[in-house]
PDB file of C-alpha atoms in Angstrom:
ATOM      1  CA  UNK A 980     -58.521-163.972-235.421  1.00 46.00           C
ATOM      2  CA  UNK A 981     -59.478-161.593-232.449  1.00 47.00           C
ATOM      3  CA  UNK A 982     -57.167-161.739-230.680  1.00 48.00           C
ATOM      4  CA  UNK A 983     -54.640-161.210-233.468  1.00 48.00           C
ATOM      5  CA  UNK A 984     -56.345-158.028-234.910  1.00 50.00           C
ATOM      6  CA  UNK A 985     -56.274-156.886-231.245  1.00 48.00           C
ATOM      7  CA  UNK A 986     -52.774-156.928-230.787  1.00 47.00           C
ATOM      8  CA  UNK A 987     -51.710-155.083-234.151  1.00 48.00           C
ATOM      9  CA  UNK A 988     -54.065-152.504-233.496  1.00 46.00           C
ATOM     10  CA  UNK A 989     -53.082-152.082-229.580  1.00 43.00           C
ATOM     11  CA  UNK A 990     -49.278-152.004-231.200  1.00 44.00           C
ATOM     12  CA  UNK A 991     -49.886-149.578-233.572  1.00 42.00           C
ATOM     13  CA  UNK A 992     -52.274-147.076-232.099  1.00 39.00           C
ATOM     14  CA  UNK A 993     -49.717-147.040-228.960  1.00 40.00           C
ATOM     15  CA  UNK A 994     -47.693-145.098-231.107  1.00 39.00           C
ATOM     16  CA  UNK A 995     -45.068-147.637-232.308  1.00 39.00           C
ATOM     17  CA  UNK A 996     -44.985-151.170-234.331  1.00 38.00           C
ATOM     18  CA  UNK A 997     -43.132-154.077-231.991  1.00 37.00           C
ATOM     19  CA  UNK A 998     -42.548-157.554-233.760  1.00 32.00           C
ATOM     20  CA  UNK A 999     -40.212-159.357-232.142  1.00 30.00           C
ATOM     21  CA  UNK A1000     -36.768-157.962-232.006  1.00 28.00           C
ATOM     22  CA  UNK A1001     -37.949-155.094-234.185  1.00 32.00           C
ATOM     23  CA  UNK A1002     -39.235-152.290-232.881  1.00 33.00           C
ATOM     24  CA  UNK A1003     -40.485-149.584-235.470  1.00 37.00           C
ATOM     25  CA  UNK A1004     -41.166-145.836-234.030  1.00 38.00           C
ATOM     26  CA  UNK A1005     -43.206-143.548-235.376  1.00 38.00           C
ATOM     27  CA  UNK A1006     -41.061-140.697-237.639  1.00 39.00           C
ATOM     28  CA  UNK A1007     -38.909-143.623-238.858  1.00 47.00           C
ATOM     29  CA  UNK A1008     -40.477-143.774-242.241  1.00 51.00           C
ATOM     30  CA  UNK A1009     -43.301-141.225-243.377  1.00 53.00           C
ATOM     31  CA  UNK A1010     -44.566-143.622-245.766  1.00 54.00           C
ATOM     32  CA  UNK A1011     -44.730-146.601-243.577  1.00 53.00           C
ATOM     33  CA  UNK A1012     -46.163-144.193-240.717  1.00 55.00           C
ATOM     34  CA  UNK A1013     -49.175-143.823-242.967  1.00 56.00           C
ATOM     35  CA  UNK A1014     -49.715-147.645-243.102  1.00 54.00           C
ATOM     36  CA  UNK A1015     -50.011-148.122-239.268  1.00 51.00           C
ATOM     37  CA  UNK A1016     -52.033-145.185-239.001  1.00 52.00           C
ATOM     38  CA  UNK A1017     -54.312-146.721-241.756  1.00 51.00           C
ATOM     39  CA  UNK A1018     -53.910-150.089-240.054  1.00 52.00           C
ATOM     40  CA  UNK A1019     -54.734-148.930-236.418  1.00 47.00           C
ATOM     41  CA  UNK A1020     -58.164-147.024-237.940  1.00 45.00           C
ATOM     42  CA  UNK A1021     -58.924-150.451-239.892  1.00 47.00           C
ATOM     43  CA  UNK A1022     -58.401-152.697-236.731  1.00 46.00           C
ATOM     44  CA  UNK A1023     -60.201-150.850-233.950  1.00 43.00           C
ATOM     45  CA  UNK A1024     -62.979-153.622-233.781  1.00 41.00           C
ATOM     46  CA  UNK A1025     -64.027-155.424-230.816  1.00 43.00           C
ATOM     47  CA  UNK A1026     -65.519-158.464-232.387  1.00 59.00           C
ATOM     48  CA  UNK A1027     -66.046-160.255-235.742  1.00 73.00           C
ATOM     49  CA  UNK A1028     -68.990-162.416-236.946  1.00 80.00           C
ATOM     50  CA  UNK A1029     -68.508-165.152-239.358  1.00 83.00           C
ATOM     51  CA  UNK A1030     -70.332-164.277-242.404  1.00 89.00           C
ATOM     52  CA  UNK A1031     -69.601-167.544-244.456  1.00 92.00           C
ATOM     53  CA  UNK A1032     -67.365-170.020-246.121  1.00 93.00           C
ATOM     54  CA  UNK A1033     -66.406-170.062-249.913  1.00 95.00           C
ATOM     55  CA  UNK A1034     -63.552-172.346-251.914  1.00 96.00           C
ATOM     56  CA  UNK A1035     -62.023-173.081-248.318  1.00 96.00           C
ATOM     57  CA  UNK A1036     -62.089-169.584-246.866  1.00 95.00           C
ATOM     58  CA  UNK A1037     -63.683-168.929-243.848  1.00 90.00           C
ATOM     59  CA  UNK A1038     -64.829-164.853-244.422  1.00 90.00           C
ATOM     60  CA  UNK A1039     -65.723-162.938-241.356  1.00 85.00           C
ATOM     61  CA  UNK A1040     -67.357-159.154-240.750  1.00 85.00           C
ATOM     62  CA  UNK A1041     -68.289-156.048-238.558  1.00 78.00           C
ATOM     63  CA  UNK A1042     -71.601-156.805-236.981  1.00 76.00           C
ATOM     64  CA  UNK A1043     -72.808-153.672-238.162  1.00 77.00           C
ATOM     65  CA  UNK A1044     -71.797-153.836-242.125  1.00 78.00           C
ATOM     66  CA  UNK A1045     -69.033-152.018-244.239  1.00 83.00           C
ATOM     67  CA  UNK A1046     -66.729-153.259-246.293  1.00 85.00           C
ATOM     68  CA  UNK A1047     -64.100-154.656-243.301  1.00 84.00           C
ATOM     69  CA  UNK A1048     -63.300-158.088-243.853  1.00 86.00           C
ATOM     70  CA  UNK A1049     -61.597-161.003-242.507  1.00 85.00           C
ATOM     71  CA  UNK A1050     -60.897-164.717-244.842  1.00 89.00           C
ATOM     72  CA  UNK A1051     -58.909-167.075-243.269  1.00 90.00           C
ATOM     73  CA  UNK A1052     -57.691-170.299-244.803  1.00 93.00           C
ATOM     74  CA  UNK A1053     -54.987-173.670-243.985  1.00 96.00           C
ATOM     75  CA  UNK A1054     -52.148-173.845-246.910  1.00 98.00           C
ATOM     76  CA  UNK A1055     -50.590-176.631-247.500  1.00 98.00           C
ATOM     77  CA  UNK A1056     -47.074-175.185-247.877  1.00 98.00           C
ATOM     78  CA  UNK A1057     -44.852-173.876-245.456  1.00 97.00           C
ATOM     79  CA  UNK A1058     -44.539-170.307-244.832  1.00 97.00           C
ATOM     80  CA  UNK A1059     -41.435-169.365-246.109  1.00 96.00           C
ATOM     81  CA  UNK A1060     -42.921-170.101-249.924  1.00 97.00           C
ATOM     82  CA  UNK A1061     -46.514-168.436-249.285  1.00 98.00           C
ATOM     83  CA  UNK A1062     -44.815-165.290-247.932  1.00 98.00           C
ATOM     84  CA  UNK A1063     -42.468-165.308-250.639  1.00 98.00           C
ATOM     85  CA  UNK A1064     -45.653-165.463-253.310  1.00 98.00           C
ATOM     86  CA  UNK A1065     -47.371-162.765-251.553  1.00 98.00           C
ATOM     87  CA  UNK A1066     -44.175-160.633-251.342  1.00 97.00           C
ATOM     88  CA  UNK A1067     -43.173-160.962-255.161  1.00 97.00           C
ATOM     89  CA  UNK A1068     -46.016-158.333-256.098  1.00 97.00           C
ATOM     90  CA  UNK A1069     -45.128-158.130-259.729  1.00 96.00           C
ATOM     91  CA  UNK A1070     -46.011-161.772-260.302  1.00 97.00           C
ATOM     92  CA  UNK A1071     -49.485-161.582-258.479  1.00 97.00           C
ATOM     93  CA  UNK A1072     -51.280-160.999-261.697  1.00 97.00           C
ATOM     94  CA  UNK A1073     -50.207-164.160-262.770  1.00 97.00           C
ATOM     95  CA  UNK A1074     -52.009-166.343-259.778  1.00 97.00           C
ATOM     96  CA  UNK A1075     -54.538-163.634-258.585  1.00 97.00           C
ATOM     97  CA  UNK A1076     -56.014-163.937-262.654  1.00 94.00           C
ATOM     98  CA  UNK A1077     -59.804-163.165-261.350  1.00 92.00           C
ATOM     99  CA  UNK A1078     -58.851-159.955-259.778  1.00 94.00           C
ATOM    100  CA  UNK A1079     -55.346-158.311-260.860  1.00 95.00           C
ATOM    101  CA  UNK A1080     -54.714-156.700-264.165  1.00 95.00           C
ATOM    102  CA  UNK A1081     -51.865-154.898-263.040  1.00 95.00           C
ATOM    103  CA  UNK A1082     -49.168-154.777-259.874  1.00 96.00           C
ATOM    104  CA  UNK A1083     -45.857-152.730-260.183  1.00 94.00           C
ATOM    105  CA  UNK A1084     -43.181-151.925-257.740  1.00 95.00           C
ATOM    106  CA  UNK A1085     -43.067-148.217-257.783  1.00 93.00           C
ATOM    107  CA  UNK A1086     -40.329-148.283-255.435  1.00 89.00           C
ATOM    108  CA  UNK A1087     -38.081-150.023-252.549  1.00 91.00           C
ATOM    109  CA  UNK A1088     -37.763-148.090-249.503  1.00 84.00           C
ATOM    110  CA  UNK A1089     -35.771-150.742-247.755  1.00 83.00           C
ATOM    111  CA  UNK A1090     -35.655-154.410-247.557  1.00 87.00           C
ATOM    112  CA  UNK A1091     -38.966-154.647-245.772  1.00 85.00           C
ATOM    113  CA  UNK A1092     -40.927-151.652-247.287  1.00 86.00           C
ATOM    114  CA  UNK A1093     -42.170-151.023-250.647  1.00 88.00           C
ATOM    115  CA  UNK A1094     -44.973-148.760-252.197  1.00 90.00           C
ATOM    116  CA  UNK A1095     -46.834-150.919-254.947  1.00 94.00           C
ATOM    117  CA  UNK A1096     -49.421-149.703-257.827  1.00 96.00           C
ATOM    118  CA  UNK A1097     -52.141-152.347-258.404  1.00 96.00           C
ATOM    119  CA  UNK A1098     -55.247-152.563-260.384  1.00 96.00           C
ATOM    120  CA  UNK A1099     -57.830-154.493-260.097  1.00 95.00           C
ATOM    121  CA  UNK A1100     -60.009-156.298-262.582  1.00 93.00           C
ATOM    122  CA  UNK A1101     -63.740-155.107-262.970  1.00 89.00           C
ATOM    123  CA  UNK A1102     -66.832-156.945-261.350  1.00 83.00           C
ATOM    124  CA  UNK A1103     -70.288-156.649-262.124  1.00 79.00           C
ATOM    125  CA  UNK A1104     -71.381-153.130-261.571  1.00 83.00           C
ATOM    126  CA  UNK A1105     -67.665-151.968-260.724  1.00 87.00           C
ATOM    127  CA  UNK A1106     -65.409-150.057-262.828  1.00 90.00           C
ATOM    128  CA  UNK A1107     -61.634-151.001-262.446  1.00 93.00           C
ATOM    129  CA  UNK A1108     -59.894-149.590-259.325  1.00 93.00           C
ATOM    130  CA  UNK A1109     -56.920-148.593-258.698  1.00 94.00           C
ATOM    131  CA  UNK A1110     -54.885-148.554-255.868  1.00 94.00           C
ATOM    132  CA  UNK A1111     -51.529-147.013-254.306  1.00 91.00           C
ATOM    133  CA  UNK A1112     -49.713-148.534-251.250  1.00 88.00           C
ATOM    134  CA  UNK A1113     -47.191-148.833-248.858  1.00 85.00           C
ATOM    135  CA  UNK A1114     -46.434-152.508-247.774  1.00 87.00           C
ATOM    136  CA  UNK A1115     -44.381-153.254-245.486  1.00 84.00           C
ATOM    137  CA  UNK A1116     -43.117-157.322-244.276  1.00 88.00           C
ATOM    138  CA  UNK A1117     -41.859-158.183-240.764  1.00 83.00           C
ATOM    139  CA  UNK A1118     -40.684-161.477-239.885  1.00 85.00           C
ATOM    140  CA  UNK A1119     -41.321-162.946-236.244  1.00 79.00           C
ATOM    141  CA  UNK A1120     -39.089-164.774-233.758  1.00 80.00           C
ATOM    142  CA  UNK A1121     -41.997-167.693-234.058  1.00 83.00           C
ATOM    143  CA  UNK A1122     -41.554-167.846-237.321  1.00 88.00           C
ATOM    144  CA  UNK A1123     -44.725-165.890-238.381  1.00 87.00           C
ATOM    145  CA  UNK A1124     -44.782-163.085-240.872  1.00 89.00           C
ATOM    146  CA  UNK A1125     -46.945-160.273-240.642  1.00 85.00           C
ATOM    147  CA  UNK A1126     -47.320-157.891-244.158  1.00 88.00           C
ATOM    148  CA  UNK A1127     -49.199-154.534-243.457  1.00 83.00           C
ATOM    149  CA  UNK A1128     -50.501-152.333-246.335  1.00 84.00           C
ATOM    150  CA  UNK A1129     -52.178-148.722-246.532  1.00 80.00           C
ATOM    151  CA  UNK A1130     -52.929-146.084-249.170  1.00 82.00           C
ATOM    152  CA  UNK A1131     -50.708-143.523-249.864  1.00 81.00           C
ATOM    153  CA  UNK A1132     -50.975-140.327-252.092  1.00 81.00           C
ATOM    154  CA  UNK A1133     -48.617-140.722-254.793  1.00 84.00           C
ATOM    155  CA  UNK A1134     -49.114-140.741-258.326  1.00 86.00           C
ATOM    156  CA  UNK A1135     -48.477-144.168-259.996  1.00 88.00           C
ATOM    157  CA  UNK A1136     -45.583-144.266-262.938  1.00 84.00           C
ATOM    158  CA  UNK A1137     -47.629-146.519-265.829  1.00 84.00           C
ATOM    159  CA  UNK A1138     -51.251-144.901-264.862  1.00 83.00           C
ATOM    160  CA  UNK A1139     -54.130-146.705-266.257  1.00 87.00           C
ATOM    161  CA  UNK A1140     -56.655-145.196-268.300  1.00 89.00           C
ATOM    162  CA  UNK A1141     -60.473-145.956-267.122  1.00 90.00           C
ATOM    163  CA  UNK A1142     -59.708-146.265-263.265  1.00 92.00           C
ATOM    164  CA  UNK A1143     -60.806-144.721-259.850  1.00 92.00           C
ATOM    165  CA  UNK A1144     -58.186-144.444-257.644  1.00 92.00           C
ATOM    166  CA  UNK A1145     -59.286-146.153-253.999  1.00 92.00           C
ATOM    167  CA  UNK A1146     -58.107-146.424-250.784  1.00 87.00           C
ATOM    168  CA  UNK A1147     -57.032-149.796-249.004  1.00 86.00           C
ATOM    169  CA  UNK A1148     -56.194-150.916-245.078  1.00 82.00           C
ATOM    170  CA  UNK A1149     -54.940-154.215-244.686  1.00 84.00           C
ATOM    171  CA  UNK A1150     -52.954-157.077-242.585  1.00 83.00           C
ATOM    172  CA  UNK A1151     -51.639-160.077-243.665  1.00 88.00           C
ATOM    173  CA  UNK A1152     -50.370-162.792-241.186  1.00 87.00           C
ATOM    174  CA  UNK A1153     -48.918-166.286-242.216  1.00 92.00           C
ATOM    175  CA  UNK A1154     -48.233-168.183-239.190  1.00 89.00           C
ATOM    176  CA  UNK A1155     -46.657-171.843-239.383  1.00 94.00           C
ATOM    177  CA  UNK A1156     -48.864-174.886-238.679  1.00 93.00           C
ATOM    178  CA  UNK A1157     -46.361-178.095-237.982  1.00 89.00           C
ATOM    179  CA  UNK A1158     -43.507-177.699-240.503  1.00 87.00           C
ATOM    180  CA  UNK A1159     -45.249-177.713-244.056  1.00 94.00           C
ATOM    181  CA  UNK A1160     -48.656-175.605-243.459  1.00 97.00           C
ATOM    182  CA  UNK A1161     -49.050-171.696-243.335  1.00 96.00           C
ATOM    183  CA  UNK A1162     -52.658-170.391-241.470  1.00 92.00           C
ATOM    184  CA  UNK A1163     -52.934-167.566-243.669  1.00 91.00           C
ATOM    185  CA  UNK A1164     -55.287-164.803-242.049  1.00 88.00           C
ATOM    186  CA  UNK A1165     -56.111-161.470-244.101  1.00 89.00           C
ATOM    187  CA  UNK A1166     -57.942-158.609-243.014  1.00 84.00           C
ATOM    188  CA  UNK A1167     -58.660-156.088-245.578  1.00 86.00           C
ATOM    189  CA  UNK A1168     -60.913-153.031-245.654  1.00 83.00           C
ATOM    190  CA  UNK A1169     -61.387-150.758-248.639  1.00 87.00           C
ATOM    191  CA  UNK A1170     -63.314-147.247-249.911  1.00 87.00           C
ATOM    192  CA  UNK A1171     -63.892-147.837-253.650  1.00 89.00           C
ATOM    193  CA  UNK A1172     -64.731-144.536-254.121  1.00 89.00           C
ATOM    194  CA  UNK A1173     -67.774-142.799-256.354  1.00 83.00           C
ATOM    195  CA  UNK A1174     -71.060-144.160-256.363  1.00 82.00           C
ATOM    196  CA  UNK A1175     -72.196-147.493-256.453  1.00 84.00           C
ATOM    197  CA  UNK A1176     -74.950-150.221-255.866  1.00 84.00           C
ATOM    198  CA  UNK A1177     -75.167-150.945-252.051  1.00 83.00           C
ATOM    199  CA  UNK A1178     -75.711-155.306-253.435  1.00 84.00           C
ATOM    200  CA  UNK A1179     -72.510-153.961-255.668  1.00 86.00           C
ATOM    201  CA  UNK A1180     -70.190-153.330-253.225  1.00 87.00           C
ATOM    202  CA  UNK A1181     -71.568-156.262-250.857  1.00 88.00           C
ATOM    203  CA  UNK A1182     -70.490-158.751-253.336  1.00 88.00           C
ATOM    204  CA  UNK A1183     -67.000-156.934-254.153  1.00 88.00           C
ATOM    205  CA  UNK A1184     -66.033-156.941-250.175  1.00 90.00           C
ATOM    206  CA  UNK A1185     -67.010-160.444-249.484  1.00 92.00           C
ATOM    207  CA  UNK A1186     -64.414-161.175-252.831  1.00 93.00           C
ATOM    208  CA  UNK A1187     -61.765-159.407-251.235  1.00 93.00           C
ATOM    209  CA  UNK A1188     -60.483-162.116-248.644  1.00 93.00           C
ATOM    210  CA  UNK A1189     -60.518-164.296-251.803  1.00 96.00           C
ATOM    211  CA  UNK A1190     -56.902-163.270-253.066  1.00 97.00           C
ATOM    212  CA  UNK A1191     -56.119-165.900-250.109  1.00 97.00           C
ATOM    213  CA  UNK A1192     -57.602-168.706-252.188  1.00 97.00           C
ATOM    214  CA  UNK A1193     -56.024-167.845-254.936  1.00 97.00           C
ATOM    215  CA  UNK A1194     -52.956-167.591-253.142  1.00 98.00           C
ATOM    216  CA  UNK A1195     -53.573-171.514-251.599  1.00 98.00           C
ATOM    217  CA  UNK A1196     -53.647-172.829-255.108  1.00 98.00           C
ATOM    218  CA  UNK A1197     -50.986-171.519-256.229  1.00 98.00           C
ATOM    219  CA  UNK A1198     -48.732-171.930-253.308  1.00 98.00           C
ATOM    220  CA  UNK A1199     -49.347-175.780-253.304  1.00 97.00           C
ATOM    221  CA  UNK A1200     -48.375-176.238-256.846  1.00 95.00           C
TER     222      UNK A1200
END
């Protein structure tokens, strides 16, 4: 997992994105600039420390706290379907039921890049958040895919009453394991934004990586 979250960041804070046969420079896409930026900031970690395993996830952490963190999991479905799942963000409420209320396309930049409006279900202590991204997919020559996500500042079209609008950083990588299994590996760091219980926002991080799960089950359907 190291080693992976080494590379995107090394890619992205050297000033361009390489995958491949694609190469994306900076000034391409203002939008999409913002998510390596917010990607290269999230990823500038050294090391990771397993924190624990729950429902088949394997959840790591910074040494030294925050909400950064890392779930890794073994799918038993081939790649091609679990990126598809994790692609087609309007249907994500519908197998992510313990933490989306809401996902919309706001808009297709290009094949590859979209900027999605998602909120989240509340947890104990936590209000509802909302959150506007860019996502963007890349497909590798081994077969891989890699999905990276960051906050923009844009104004969602169907806003939702009750919210707080928060900030997200993420990677997702499927990678192919034989022909039929997907190592899906998600890093995800947020800022929830306002005040809130310390034990509060401990329990909400360590249920980010958790979308992955959900994701498993419904992959291998």
């Amino acid at each position: 997992i190291t080693q992976m979250l080494r590379l995107v960041s090394a890619a992205v804070l050297g000033g361009g994105f390489a995958l491949g046969n694609v190469v994306l420079q900076q000034g391409s896409f203002p939008e999409r600039d913002k998510a390596w930026a917010s990607l290269g900031a999230t990823l500038e970690i050294s090391a990771l420390t397993k924190k624990k395993s729950n429902d088949g996830v394997d959840i790591f952490a910074r040494p030294k706290g925050g909400t950064f963190r890392c779930g890794q999991t073994l799918i038993e479905a081939p790649v091609s379907k679990c990126a598809a799942l994790w692609w087609d963000f309007g249907a994500r409420p519908s197998w992510d039921e313990k933490s989306t209320q809401q996902c919309v396309v706001e808009e297709n930049i290009d094949s590859s890049t979209k900027i999605v409006h998602l909120v989240s279900k509340p947890k104990p202590l936590i209000s509802p958040r909302d959150f506007v991204f860019v996502s963007v997919r890349e497909e590798r020559l081994d077969g891989s895919v890699l999905f990276v996500q960051g906050s923009v500042e844009r104004e969602p079209s169907q806003p939702v009453s009750g919210t707080v609008r928060a900030t997200v950083q993420s990677v997702m990588w499927m990678e192919g394991v034989g022909t039929s299994q997907t190592r899906c590996t998600y890093a995800v760091e947020i800022d929830p934004k306002g005040w809130l219980p310390g034990k509060a926002v401990e329990m909400a991080a360590d249920d980010l990586p958790m979308v992955i799960a959900a994701l498993r089950d419904r992959a291998q359907q």
